[in-house]
Amino acid sequence: MGKIILRLDRVMADRKISLNELSEMVGVTNVNLSKMKTGKISAIRFSTLEAICEALHCQPGDILEYDEKAE
């Protein structure tokens, strides 16, 4: 079975937005965003995903990727 991979770091780099900036824009702590950025989470609330997409002007598919070969 594959797994979902978070690409938040890539989208943030493309948009030239720091962790601190995104944290302020989204209302999520730096620690939690850092965990998302490194893929160390097992779930994400839709409200958080919506806020991130709004702040980064992107779609959920820009941040989330399914890798069927990953374990």
C-alpha positions as MATLAB code, in Angstrom:
seq = 'MGKIILRLDRVMADRKISLNELSEMVGVTNVNLSKMKTGKISAIRFSTLEAICEALHCQPGDILEYDEKAE';
ca = [
       0.000    0.000    0.000;
       1.234    3.497   -0.800;
       1.168    6.601    1.313;
       0.358   10.300    1.207;
       3.396   12.577    0.999;
       3.233   16.216    2.051;
       4.900   18.683   -0.304;
       4.367   21.768    1.836;
       8.088   22.536    1.846;
       8.178   22.645   -1.949;
       5.135   24.918   -2.237;
       6.489   27.246    0.453;
       9.822   27.460   -1.363;
       8.071   28.194   -4.671;
       6.100   30.993   -2.999;
       9.144   32.217   -1.011;
       7.191   32.089    2.253;
       8.916   31.261    5.526;
       7.558   29.020    8.240;
       7.012   32.045   10.492;
       5.111   33.934    7.784;
       2.870   30.984    7.006;
       2.287   30.350   10.702;
       1.022   33.891   11.167;
      -1.140   33.770    8.043;
      -2.730   30.411    8.878;
      -2.926   30.599   12.673;
      -1.057   27.322   13.220;
       2.005   27.082   15.444;
       5.492   26.864   13.949;
       5.913   23.447   15.584;
       2.815   22.017   13.891;
       3.693   23.551   10.527;
       7.210   22.190   10.844;
       5.778   18.706   11.416;
       3.631   19.122    8.307;
       6.584   20.391    6.328;
       8.674   17.350    7.254;
       5.806   14.883    6.863;
       5.772   13.910   10.537;
       1.979   14.024   10.872;
      -0.664   11.376   10.313;
      -3.661   13.668    9.812;
      -4.567   17.206    8.824;
      -7.825   19.040    9.422;
      -9.654   20.295    6.372;
      -9.862   23.743    7.972;
      -6.053   23.809    8.284;
      -5.622   22.584    4.717;
      -8.061   25.241    3.500;
      -6.184   27.988    5.378;
      -2.836   26.818    3.971;
      -4.216   26.696    0.430;
      -5.687   30.169    0.821;
      -2.415   31.584    2.181;
      -0.277   29.920   -0.490;
      -2.782   30.420   -3.344;
      -2.650   26.739   -4.241;
      -4.779   23.612   -4.484;
      -4.698   20.679   -2.016;
      -3.136   18.578   -4.779;
      -0.154   20.938   -4.789;
       0.546   20.010   -1.164;
      -0.587   16.382   -1.027;
       0.769   13.623   -3.226;
      -0.018    9.910   -3.274;
       2.983    7.616   -3.797;
       1.741    4.109   -4.501;
       5.273    2.668   -4.230;
       6.077    4.152   -0.812;
       5.607    2.081    2.325;
];
